[in-house]
Coordinates of C-alpha atoms in Angstrom, one line a residue:
Chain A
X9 CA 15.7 0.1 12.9
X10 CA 14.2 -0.8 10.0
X11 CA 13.4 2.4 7.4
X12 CA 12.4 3.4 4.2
X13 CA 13.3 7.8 3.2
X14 CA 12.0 9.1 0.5
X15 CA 13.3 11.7 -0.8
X16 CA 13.2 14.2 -4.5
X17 CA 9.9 15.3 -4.7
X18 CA 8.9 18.9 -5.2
X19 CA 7.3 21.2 -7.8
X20 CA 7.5 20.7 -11.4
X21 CA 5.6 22.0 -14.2
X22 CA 3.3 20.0 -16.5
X23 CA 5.6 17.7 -19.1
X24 CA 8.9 17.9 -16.4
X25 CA 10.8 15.8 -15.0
X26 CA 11.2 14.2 -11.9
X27 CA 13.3 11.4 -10.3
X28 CA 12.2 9.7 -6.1
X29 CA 14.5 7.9 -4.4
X30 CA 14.0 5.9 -1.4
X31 CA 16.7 4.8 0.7
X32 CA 16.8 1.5 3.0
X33 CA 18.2 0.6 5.9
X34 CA 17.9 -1.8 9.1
X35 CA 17.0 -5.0 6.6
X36 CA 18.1 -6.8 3.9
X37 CA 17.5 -4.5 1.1
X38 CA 17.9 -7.2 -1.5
X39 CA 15.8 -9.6 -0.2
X40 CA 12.8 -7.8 -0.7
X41 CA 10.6 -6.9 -3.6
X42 CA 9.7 -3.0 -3.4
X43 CA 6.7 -0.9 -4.4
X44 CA 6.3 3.0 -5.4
X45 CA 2.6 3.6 -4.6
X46 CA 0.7 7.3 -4.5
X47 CA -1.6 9.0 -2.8
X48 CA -3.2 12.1 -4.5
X49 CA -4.5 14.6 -2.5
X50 CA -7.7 13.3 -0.2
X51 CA -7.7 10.3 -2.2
X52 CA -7.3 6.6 -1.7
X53 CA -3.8 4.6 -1.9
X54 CA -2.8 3.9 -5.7
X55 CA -0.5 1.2 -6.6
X56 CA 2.2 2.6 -8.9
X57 CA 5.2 0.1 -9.5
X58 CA 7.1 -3.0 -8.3
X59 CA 9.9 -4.5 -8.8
X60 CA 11.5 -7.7 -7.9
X61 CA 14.6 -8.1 -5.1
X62 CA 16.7 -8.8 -8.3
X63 CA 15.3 -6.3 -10.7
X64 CA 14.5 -8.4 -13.2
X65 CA 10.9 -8.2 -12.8
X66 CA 8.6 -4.8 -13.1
X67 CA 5.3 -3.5 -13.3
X68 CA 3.5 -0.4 -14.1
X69 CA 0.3 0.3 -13.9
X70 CA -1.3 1.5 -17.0
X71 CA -1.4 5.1 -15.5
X72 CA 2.3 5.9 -15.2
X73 CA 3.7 2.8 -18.2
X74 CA 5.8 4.5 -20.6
X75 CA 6.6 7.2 -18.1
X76 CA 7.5 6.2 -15.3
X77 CA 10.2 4.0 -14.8
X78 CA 11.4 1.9 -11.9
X79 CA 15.0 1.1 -10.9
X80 CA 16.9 -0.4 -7.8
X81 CA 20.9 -0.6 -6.6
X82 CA 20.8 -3.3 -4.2
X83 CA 24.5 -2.7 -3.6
X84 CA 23.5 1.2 -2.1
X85 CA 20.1 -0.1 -0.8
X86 CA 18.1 1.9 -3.0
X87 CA 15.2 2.8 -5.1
X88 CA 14.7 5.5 -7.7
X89 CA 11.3 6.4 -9.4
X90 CA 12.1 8.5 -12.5
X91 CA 9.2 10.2 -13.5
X92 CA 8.8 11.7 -17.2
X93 CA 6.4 13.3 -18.9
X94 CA 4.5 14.7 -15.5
X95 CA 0.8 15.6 -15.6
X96 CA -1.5 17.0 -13.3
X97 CA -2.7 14.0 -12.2
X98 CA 0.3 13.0 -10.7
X99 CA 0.0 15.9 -8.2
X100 CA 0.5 13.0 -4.7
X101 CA 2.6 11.7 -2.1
X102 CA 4.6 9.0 -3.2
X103 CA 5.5 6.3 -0.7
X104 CA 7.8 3.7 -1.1
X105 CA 6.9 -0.1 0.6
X106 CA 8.5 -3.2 1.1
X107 CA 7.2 -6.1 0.1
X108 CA 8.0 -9.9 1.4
X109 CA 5.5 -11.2 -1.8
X110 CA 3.8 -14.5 -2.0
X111 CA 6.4 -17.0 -0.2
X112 CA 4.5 -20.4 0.3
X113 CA 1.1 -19.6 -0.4
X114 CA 0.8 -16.6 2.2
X115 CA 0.8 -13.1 1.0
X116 CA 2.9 -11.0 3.4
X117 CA 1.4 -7.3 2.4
X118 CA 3.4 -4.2 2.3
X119 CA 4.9 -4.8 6.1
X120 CA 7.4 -1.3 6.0
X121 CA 6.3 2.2 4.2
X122 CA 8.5 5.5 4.2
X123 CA 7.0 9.1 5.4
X124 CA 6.3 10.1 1.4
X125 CA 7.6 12.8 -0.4
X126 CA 5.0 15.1 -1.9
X127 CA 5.4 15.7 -6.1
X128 CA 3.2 18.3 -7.3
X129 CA 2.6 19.0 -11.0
X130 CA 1.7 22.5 -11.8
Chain B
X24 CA -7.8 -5.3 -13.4
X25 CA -9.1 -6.4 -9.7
X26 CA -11.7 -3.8 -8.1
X27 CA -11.9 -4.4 -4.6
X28 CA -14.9 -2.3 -3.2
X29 CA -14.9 -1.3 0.2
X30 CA -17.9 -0.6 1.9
X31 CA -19.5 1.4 4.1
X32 CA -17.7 4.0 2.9
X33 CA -17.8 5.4 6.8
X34 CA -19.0 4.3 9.5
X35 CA -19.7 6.3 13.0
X36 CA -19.6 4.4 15.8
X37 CA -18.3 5.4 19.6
X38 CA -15.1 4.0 21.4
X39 CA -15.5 0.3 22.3
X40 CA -18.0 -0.6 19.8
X41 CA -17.4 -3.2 17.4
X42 CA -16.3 -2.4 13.7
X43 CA -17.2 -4.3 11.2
X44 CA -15.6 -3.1 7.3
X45 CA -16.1 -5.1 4.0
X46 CA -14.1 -5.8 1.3
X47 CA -15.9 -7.3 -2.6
X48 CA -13.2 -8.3 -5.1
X49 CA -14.8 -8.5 -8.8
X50 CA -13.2 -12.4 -9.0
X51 CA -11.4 -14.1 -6.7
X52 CA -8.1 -13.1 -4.8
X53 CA -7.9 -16.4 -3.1
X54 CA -6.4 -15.2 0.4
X55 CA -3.7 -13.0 -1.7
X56 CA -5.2 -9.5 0.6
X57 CA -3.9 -7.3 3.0
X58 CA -5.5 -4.6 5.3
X59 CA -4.0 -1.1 6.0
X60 CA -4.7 1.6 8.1
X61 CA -4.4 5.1 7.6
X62 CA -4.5 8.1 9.6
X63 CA -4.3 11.5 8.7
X64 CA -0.7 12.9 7.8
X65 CA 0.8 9.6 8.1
X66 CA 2.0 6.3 5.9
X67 CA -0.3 3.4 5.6
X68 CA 0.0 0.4 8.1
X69 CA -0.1 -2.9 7.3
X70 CA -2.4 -4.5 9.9
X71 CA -3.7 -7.9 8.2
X72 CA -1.8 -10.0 5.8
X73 CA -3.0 -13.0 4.0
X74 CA -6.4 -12.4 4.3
X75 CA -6.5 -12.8 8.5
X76 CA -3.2 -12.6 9.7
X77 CA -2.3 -10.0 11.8
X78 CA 1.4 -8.3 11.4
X79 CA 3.5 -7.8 13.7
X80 CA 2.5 -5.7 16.7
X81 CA -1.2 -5.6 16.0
X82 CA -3.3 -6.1 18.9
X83 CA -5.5 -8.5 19.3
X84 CA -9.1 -6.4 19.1
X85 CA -8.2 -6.2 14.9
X86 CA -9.3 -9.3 13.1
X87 CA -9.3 -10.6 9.5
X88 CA -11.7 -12.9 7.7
X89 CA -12.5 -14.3 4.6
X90 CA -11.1 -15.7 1.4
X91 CA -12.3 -15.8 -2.4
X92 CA -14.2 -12.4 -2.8
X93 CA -15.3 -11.1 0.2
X94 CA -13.7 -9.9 3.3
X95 CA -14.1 -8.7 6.9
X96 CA -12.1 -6.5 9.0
X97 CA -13.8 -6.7 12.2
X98 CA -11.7 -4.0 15.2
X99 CA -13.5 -5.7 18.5
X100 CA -14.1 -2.5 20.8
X101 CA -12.4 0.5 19.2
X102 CA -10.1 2.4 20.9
X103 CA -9.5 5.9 20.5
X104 CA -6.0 5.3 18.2
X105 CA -8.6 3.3 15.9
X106 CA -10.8 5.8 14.2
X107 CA -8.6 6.0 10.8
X108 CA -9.0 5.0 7.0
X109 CA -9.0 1.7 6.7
X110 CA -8.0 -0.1 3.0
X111 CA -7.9 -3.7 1.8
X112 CA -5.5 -4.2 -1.3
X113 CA -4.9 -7.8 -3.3
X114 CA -1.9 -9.1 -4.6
X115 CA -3.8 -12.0 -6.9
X116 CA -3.0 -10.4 -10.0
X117 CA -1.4 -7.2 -11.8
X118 CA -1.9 -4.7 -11.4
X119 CA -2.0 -4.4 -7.9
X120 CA -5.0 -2.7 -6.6
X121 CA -6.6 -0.9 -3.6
X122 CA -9.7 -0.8 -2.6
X123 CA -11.5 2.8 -1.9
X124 CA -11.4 2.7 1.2
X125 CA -13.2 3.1 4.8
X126 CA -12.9 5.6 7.4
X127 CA -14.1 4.9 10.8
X128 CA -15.1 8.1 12.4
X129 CA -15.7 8.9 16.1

């Protein structure tokens, strides 16, 4: 079966520390490019990070850059979020997603998300 | 940065009526967008890839349209298991981005 488990969220005071994993299994873990992407509470989805299957490419958005930082061990299947510097407006359930990309002019979307692991910052 | 705006922002409508939810981009996306579905307690689903492509497993009654700026997820007679969140997200450029979303309420 194909999964993504988050997991290392919690409570943390404003200014901490924090570091999400997500582990894979069932697929090809290095084949894919993954995604962290949030979701405060009653909010929309927001877009977070992504890295490449290799690693060698990442992105932040401008919310979390120079906090956050992405990372991924494709030889252990997994994906780590560390999170510095927390504010309250990071208070949301993190979800990790796969991501096939752009292969041959067809975007593929986020086909596989984990269950989220809550991170409140208070 | 890509705002995709969703509109309506909800919609009421009974089980097998037909639901029909937008998605603007502020400059073009080309097909590069993706449709999720969300209900309450659980992970996003992916339900529409490249614009109209349905993923895997998606029935038939959900359909995607559209290309350039604006796009149409249409659910052809709603269900019960259909009255969700629904959100359209692009992949054109970086940063990735969301759109507000819709819910579809009973």
């Amino acid at each position: 079966e194909v999964q993504l488990v988050e997991s290392g969220g919690g409570l943390v005071q404003p200014g901490g520390s924090l570091r999400l994993s997500c582990a894979a299994s069932g697929f090809t873990f290095s084949s894919y490019t993954m995604n962290w992407v949030r979701q405060a509470p009653g909010k929309g989805l927001e877009w977070v990070s992504y890295i490449s299957s290799s690693g060698s490419t990442i992105y932040y958005a401008d919310s979390v850059k120079g906090r956050f930082t992405i990372s991924r061990d494709n030889a252990k299947n997994s994906l780590d979020l560390q999170m510095n510097s927390l504010r309250d407006e990071d208070t949301a359930v993190y979800y990790c997603a796969r991501d096939k990309g752009v292969v041959s002019n067809y975007y593929y979307g986020m086909d596989v998300w984990g269950q989220g692991t809550t991170v409140t910052v208070s | 940065e890509i705002v995709l705006t969703q509109s309506p922002a909800t919609l009421s409508l009974s089980p097998g009526e037909r639901a029909t939810l937008s998605c603007r981009a502020s400059q073009s996306v080309s097909s590069y967008l993706a449709w999720y579905q969300q209900k309450p307690g659980q992970a996003p689903r992916l339900l529409i890839y490249d614009a109209s492509y349905r993923a895997t497993g998606i029935p038939a009654r959900f359909s995607g349209s559209g290309s350039g700026t604006d796009f149409t997820l249409t659910i052809y007679s709603l269900e019960p298991e259909d009255f969700a969140v629904y959100y359209c997200q692009q992949r054109s450029n970086w940063p990735l981005t969301f759109g507000g979303g819709s819910k579809v309420e009973i």
